[in-house]
Short mmCIF file of C-alpha atoms and ligand atoms in Angstrom, two decimals:
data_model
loop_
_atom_site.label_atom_id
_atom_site.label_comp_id
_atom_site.label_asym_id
_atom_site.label_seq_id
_atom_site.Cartn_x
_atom_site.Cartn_y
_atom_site.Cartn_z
CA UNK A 277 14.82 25.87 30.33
CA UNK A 278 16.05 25.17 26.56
CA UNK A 279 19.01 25.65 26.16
CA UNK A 280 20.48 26.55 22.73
CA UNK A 281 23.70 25.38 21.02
CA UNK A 282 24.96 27.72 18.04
CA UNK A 283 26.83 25.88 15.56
CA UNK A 284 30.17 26.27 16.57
CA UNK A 285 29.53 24.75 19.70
CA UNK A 286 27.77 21.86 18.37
CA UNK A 287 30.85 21.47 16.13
CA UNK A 288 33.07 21.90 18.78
CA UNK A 289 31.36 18.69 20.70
CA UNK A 290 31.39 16.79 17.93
CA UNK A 291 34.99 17.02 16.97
CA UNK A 292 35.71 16.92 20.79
CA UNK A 293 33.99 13.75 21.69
CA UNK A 294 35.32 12.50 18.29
CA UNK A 295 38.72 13.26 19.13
CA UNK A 296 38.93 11.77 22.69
CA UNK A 297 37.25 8.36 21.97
CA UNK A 298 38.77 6.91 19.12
CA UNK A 299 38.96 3.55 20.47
CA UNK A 300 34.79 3.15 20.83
CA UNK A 301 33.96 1.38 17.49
CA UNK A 302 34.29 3.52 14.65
CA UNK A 303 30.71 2.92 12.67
CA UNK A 304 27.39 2.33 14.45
CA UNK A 305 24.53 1.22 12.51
CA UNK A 306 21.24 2.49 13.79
CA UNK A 307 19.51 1.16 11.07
CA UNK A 308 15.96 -0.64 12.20
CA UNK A 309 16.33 -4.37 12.74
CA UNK A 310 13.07 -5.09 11.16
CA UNK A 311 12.72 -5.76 8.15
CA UNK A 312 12.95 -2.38 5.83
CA UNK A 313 11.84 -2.80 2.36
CA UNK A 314 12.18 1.12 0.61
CA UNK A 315 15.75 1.71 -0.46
CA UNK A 316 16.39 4.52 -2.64
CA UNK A 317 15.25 5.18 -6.10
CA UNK A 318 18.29 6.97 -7.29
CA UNK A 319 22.25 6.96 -6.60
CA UNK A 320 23.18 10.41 -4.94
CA UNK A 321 26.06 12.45 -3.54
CA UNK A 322 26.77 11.99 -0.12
CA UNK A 323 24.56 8.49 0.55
CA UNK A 324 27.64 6.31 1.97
CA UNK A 325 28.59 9.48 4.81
CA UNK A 326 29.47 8.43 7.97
CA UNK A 327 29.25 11.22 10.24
CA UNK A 328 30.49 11.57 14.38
CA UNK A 329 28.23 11.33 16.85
CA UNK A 330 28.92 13.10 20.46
CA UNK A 331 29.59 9.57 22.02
CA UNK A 332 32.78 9.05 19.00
CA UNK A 333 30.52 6.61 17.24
CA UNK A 334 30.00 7.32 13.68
CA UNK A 335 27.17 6.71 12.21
CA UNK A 336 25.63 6.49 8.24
CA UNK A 337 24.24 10.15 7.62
CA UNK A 338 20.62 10.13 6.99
CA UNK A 339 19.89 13.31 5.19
CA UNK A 340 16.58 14.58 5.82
CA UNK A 341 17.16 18.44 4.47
CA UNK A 342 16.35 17.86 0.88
CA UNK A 343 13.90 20.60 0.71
CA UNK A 344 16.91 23.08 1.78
CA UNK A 345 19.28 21.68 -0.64
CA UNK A 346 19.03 18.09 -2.63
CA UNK A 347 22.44 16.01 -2.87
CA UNK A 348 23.51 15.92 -6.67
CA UNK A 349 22.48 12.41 -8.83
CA UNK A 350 25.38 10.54 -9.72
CA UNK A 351 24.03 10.97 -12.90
CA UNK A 352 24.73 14.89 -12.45
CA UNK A 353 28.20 13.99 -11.36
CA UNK A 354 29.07 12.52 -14.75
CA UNK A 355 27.24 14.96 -16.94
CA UNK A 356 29.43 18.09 -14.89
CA UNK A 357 32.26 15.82 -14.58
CA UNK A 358 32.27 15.42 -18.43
CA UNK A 359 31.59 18.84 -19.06
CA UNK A 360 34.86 19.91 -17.17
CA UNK A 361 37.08 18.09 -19.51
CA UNK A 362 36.01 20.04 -22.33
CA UNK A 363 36.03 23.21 -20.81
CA UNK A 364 35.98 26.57 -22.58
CA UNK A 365 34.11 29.83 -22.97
CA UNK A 366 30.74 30.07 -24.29
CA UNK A 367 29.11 32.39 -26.79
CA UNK A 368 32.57 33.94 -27.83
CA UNK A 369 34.82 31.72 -29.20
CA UNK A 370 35.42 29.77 -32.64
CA UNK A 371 37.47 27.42 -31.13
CA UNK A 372 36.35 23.62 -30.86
CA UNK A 373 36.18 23.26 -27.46
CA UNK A 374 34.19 27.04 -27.27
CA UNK A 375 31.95 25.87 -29.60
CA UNK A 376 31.21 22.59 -27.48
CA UNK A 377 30.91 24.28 -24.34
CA UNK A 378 28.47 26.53 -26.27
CA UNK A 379 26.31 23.75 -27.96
CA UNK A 380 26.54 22.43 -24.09
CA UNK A 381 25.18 25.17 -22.57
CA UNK A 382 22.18 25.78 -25.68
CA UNK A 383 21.60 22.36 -25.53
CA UNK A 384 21.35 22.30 -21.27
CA UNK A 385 18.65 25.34 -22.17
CA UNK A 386 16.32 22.80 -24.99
CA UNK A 387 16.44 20.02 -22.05
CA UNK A 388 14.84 22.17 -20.09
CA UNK A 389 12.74 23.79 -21.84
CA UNK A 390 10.99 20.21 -22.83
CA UNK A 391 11.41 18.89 -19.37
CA UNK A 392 9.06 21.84 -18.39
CA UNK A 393 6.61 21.62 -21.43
CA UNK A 394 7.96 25.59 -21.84
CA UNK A 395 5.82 27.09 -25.26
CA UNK A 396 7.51 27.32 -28.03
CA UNK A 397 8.01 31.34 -28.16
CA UNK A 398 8.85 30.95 -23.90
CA UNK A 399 12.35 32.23 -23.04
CA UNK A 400 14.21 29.67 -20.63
CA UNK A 401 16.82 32.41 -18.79
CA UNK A 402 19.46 30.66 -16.74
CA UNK A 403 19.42 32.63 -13.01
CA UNK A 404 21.55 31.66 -10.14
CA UNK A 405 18.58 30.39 -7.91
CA UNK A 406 15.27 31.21 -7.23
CA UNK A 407 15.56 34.24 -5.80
CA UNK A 408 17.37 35.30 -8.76
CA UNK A 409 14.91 34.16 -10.90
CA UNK A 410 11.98 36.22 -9.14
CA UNK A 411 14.32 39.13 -8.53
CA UNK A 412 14.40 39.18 -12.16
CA UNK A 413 10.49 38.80 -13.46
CA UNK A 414 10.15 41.73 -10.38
CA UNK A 415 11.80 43.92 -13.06
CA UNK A 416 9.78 43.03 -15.91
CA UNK A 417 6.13 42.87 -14.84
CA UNK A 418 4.21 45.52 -16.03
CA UNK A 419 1.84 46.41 -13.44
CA UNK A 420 0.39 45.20 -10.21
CA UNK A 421 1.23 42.05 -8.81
CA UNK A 422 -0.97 39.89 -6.28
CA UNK A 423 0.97 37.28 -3.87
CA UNK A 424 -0.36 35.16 -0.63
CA UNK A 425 1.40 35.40 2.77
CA UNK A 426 2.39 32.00 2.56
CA UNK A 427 5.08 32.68 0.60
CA UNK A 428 9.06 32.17 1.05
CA UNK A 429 10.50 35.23 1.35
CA UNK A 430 12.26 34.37 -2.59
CA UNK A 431 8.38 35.10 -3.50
CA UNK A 432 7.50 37.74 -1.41
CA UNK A 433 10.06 40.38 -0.69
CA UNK A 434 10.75 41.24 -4.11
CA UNK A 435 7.23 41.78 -5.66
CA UNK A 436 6.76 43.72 -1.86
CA UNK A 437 9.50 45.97 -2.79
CA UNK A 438 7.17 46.87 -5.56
CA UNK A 439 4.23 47.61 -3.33
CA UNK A 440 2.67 44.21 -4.35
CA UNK A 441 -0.70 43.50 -2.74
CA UNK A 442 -0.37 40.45 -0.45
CA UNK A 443 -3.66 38.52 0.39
CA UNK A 444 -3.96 36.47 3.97
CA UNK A 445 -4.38 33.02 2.74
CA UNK A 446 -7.63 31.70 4.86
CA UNK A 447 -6.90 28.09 6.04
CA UNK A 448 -8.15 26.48 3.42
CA UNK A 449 -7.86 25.82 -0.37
CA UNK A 450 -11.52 26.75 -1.38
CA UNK A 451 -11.02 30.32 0.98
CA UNK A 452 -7.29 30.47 -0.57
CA UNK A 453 -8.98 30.55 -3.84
CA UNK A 454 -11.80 32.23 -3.23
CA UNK A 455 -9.56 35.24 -1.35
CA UNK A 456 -7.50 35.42 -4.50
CA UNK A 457 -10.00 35.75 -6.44
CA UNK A 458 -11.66 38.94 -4.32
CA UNK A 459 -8.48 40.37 -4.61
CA UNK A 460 -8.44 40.18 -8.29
CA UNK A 461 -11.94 41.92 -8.73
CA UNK A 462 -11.46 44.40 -6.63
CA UNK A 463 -8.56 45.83 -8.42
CA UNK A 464 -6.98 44.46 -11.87
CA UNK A 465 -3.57 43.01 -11.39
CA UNK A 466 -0.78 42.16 -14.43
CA UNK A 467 0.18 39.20 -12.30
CA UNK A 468 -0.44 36.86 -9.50
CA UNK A 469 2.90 34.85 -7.95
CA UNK A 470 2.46 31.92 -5.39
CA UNK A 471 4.06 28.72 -4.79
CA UNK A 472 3.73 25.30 -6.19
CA UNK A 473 4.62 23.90 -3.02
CA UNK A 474 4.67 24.94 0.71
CA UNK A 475 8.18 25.06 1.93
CA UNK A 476 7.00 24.90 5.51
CA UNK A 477 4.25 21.77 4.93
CA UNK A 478 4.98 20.34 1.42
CA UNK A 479 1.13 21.04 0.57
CA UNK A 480 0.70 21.58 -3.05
CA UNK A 481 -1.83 24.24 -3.91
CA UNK A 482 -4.16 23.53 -7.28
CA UNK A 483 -1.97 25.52 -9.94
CA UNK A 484 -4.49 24.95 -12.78
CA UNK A 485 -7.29 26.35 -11.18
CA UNK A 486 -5.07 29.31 -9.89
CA UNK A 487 -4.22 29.75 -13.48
CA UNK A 488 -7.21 29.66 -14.73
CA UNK A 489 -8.55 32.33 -12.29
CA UNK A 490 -5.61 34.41 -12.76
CA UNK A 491 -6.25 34.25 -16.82
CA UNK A 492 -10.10 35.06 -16.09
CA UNK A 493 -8.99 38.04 -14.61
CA UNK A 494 -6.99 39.52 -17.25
CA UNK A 495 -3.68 38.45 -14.73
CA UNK A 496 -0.85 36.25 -15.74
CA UNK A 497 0.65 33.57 -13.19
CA UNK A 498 3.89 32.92 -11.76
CA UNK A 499 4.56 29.68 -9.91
CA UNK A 500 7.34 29.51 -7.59
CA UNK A 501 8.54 25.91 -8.30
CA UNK A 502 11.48 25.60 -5.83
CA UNK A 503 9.82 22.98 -4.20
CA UNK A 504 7.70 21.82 -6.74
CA UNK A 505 9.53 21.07 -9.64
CA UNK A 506 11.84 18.23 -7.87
CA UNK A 507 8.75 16.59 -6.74
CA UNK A 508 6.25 16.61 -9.74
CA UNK A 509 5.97 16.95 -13.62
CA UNK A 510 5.02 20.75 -14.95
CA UNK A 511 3.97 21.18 -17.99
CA UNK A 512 3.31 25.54 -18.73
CA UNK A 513 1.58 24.55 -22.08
CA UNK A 514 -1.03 22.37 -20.46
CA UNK A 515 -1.42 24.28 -16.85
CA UNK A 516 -1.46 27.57 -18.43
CA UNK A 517 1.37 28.82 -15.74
CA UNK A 518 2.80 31.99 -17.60
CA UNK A 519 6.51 31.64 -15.73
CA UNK A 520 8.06 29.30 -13.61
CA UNK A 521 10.76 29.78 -11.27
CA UNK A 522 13.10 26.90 -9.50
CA UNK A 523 16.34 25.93 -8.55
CA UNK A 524 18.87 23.42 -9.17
CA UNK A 525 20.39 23.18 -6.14
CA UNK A 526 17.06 21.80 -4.82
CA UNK A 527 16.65 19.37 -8.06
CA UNK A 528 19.97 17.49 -7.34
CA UNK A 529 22.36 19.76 -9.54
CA UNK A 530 24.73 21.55 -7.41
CA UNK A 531 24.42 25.25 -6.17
CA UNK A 532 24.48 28.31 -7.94
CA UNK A 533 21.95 27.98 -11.12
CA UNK A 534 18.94 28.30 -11.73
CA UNK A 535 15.99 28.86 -14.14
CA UNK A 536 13.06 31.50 -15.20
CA UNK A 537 10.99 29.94 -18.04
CA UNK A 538 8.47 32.14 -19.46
CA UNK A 539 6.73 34.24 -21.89
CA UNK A 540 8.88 36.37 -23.93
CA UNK A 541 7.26 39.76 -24.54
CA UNK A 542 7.47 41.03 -21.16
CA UNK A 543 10.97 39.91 -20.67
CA UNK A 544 12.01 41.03 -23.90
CA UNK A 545 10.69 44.69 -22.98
CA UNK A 546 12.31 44.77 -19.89
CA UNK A 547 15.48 46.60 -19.04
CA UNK A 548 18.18 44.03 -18.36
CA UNK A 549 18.43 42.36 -15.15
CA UNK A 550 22.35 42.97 -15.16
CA UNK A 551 24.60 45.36 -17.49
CA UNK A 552 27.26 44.31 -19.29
CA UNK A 553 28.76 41.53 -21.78
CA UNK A 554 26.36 39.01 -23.57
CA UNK A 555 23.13 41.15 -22.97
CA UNK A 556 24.30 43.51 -25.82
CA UNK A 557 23.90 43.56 -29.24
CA UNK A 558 25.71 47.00 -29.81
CA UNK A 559 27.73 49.52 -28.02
CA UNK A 560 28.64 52.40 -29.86
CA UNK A 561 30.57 54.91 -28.16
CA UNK A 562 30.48 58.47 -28.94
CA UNK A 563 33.12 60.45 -27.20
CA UNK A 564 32.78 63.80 -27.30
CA UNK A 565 29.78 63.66 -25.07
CA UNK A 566 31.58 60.70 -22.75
CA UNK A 567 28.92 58.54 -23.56
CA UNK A 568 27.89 55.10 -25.18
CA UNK A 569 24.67 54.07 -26.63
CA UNK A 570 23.33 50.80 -26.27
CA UNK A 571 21.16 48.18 -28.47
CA UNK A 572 20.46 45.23 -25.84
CA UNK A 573 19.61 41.35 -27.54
CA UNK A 574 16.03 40.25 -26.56
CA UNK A 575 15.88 36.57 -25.85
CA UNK A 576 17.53 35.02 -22.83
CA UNK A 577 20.69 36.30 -23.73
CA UNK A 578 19.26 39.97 -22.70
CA UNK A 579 18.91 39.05 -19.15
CA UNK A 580 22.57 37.14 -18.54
CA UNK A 581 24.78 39.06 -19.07
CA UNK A 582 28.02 37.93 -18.10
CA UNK A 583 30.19 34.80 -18.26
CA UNK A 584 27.30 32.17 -17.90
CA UNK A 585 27.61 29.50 -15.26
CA UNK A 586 27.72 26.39 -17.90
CA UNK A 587 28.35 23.96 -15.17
CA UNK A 588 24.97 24.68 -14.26
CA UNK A 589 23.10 24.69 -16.72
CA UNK A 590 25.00 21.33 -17.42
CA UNK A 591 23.58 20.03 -14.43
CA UNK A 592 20.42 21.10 -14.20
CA UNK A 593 19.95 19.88 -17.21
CA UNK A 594 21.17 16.54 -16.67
CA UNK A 595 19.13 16.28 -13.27
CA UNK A 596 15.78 17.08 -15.93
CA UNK A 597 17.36 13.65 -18.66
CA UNK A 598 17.60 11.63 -15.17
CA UNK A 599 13.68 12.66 -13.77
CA UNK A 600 12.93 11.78 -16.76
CA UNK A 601 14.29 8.73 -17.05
CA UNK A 602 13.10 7.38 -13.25
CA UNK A 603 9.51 8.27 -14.22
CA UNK A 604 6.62 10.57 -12.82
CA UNK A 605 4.69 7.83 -11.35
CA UNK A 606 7.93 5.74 -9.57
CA UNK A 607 9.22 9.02 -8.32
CA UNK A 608 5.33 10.05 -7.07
CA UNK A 609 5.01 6.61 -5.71
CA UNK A 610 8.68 6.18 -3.63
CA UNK A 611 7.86 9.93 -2.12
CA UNK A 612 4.07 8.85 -1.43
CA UNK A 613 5.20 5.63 0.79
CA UNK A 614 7.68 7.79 2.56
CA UNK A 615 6.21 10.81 3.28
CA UNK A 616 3.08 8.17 4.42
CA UNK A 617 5.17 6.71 6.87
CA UNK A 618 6.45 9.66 8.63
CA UNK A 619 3.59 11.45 8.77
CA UNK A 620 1.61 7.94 10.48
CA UNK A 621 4.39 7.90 12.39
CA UNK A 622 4.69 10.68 14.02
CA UNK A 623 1.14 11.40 14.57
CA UNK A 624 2.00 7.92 16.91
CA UNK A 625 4.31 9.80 18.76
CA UNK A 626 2.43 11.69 21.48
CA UNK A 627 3.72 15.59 22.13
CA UNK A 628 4.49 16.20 18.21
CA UNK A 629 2.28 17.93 16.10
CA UNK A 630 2.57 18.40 11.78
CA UNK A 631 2.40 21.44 10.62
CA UNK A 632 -0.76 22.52 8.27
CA UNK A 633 -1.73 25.31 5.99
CA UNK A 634 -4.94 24.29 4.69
CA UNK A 635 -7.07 21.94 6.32
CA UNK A 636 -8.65 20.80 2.79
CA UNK A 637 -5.31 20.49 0.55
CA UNK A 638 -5.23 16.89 -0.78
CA UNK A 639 -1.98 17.04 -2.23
CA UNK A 640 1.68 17.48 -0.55
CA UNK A 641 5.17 17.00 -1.30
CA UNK A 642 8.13 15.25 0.21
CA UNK A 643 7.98 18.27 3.28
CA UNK A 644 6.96 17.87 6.62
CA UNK A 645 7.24 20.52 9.34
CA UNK A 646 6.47 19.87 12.94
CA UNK A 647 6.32 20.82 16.65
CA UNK A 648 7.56 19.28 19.65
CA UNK A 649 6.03 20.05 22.85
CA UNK A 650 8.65 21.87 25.13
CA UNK A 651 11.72 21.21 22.88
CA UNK A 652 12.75 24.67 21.01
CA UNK A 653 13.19 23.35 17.19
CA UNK A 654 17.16 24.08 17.14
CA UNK A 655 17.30 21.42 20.22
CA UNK A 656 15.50 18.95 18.39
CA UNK A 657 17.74 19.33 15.51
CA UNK A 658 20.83 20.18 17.51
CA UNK A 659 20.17 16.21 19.11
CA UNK A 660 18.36 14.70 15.94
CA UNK A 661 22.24 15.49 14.61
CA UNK A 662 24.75 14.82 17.28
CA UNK A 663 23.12 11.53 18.68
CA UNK A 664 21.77 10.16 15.76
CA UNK A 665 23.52 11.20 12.50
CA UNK A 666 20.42 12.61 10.92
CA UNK A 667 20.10 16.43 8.92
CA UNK A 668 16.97 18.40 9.57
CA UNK A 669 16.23 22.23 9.31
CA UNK A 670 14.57 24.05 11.93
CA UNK A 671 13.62 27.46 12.05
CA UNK A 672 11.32 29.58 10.19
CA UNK A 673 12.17 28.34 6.92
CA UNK A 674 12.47 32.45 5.43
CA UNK A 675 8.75 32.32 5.53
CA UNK A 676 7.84 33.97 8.78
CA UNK A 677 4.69 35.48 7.79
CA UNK A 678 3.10 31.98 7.69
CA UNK A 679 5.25 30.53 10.37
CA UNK A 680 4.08 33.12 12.95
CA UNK A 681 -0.04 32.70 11.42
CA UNK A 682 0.41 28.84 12.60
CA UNK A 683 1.07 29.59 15.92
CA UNK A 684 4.99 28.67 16.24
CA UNK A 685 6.66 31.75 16.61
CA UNK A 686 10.12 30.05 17.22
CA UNK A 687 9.45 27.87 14.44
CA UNK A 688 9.81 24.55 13.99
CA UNK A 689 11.44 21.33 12.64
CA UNK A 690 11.09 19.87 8.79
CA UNK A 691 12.06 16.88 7.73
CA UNK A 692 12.31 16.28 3.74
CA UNK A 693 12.96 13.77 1.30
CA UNK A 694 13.66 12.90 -2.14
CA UNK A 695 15.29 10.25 -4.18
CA UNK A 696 17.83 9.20 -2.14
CA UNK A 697 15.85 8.70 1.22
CA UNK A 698 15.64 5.28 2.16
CA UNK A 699 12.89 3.78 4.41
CA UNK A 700 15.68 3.52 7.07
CA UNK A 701 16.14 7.02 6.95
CA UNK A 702 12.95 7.62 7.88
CA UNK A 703 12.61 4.94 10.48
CA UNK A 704 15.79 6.37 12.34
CA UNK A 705 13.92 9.98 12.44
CA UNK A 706 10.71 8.70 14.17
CA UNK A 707 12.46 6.30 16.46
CA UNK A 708 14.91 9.51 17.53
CA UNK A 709 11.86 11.94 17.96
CA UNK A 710 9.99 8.96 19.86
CA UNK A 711 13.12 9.11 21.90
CA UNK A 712 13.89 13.04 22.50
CA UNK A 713 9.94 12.79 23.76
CA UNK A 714 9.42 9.96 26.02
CA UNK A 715 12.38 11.62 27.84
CA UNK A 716 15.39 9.80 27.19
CA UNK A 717 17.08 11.72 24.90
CA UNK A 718 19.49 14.37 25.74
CA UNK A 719 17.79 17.44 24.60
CA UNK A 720 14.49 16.35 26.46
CA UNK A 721 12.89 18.06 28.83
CA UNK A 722 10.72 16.16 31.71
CA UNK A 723 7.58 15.75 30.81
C1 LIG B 72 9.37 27.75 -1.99
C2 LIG B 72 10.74 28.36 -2.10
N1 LIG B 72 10.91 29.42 -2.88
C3 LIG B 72 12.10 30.00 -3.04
C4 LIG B 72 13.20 29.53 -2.38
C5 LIG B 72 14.53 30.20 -2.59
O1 LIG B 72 15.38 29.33 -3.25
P1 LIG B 72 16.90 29.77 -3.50
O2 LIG B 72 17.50 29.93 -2.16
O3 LIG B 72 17.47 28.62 -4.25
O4 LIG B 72 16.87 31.00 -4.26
C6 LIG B 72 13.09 28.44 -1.54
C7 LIG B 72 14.25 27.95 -0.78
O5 LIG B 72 14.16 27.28 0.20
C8 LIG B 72 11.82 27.83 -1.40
O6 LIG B 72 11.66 26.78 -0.62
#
């Protein structure tokens, strides 16, 4: 039977076994002995953790969660870091430092607006996340909205909550494409919304031709780019995508901002996403009835309303300068070599099966789900932590409409990378899952 830790108790062990052996030597290295040629291709937060094991050892931390949250570039560090010394409001002061914080925050809205080829009448709003960036567009669309099941719940739920019509994605890209478009002549539709990315397999879907099938159709396109955007260059102007919707905390800035980019009419005839401060342009009171009238801005200003979250604009922005700088093609080529070798890897490794969508798709990101036979996905990660130091998500990845169609109700485990992920990393993962199978490891079952 599996047996099933919650996170307290796996905390528990670990801080118990690292209590009562402190004499075993404090660091292990479980790097590979061979020779191990991929380091990383950029400086990040968090790369020189050591982290306990349940024996008291400790061991590097090789974090394999990017696609749930990417450690910030050093190069984010410094951009925030220097932001913080000149701290002041935005949008409301005259004083110097206001007025820097302001230029900061107008200037972290430019970067990105190049680093995502945005038009040059597009609105780049500043969100908290992804969610809050599709939350938002929810509000604004004017009309019907088409979305696939394979969707993260971010891209889902709230166009469902609108009675959006969601299309079963057949299991593969030419049926995918050829299902969206039914859908679109049998009923017009303002707008279609899928992902760049798969969050469960990393598979990229063709965005151009999506776009171009939407626009035939009289529909706009929104591209979920949580996954994409820290993986791959977007240009809207030359893939047609009408809005575009990612996070920072998953493009090596730090939690809580993130970014809508997109045309303006729709947005700027919208009621607000939030009341209050910034968004207007007028108030005027009138007593006697107890009532105010209002004259909201258009532009982004209309939909952030509120003290804006500079910080993270700062460092989203900065994380867009540093992609920049590393390059499409070296960032495309260190995620190619790694995501090679652990897929080869553990198709070696007999009881584990990837995770597909489409049996066609060509094209994947950093992401790799799989299945072990007879090991529930939280044991796999509960052990892939507490005997050898490595992060992992397991679960359903808040996309259980797809999760359940591939035929893993409980879920399963995904490993990602990004720009810190080393070779080694990667090496450790396969050796431990070689491990947990062939029955050694303590979270395996006979087999
Ligand atoms: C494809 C995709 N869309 C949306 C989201 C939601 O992102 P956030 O939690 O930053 O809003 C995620 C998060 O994992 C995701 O992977």
């Amino acid at each position: 039977m599996t047996v099933l830790l919650d996170a307290d108790t796996v905390l528990a062990r670990h801080q118990a076994a690292f209590e009562c052996a402190p004499d075993v030597p404090a660091r292990r290295e479980l790097d590979p002995a061979g020779p191990v040629t991929v380091g990383p291709l950029a400086a990040v937060s968090g790369r020189d953790e050591y982290v306990p094991l349940t024996d008291g050892a400790t061991v590097r931390y090789a974090n394999l969660d990017y696609a749930a949250s990417a450690p910030a570039l050093d190069a984010v560090t410094a951009a925030v870091t220097a932001a913080l010394s000149e701290y002041a409001s935005v949008h409301r002061g005259a004083g110097y430092l206001s007025q820097r914080s302001t230029a900061r925050y107008e200037g972290a809205r430019a970067t990105v607006a190049e680093f995502v080829g945005a038009r040059d009448d597009d609105h780049v709003i500043f969100t908290g996340n992804t969610t809050d960036s599709l939350n938002l567009l929810a509000g604004c669309v004017p009309g019907d909205v088409v979305v696939l099941d394979v969707e993260h719940h971010a891209n889902l739920l709230p166009w469902r909550r609108r009675g959006a019509r969601v299309v079963c994605a057949p299991l593969s890209v030419g049926g995918t494409l050829a299902a969206v478009e039914a859908e679109l002549a049998r009923r017009p539709a303002a707008l279609l919304s899928v992902t760049g990315a798969s969050n469960v397999t990393g598979e990229v879907l063709p965005i151009r031709r999506l776009a171009a099938l939407a626009h035939r159709y009289g529909a706009r396109i929104c591209v979920d780019g949580a996954q994409l955007v820290p993986h791959r260059r977007i240009s809207l102007r030359e893939s047609g995508i009408d809005y575009l919707a990612f996070s920072g905390h998953k493009l090596y800035a730090p939690f809580g901002a993130g970014v809508l980019v997109g045309r303006a009419d729709w947005l700027d005839d919208a009621d607000p996403y939030r009341y209050g401060g910034g968004a207007t342009y007028e108030v005027i009171g009138r007593p006697v009835a107890r009532d105010v009238e209002v004259a909201w801005h258009t532009g982004p200003a209309r939909h952030e309303a509120g003290s804006p979250n500079v910080l993270g604009a700062v460092a989203i922005a900065a994380a867009c300068t540093e992609l920049t700088r590393l390059g499409e093609t070296a960032i495309a080529e260190h995620e190619r070599f790694l995501v090679e070798l652990l897929l080869a890897g553990l198709a070696g490794i007999d009881g584990v099966t990837p995770l597909r969508i489409w049996v066609d798709s060509d094209d994947r990101v950093g992401i790799v789900a799989f299945a072990v036979d007879g090991v529930a996905p939280r044991e796999v990660a509960e052990y892939l932590s507490a005997e050898h130091g490595i992060g992992v998500r397991d679960g359903k990845f808040c996309a259980h409409p797809i999760v359940s169609r591939l035929g893993v109700p409980d879920g399963a485990v995904r490993a990602s990378i990004g720009l810190g992920t080393t070779e080694s990393d990667v090496r450790r993962l396969l050796d431990a899952v070689a491990h947990l199978v062939s029955g050694r490891g303590r979270g395996s079952k006979q087999r």
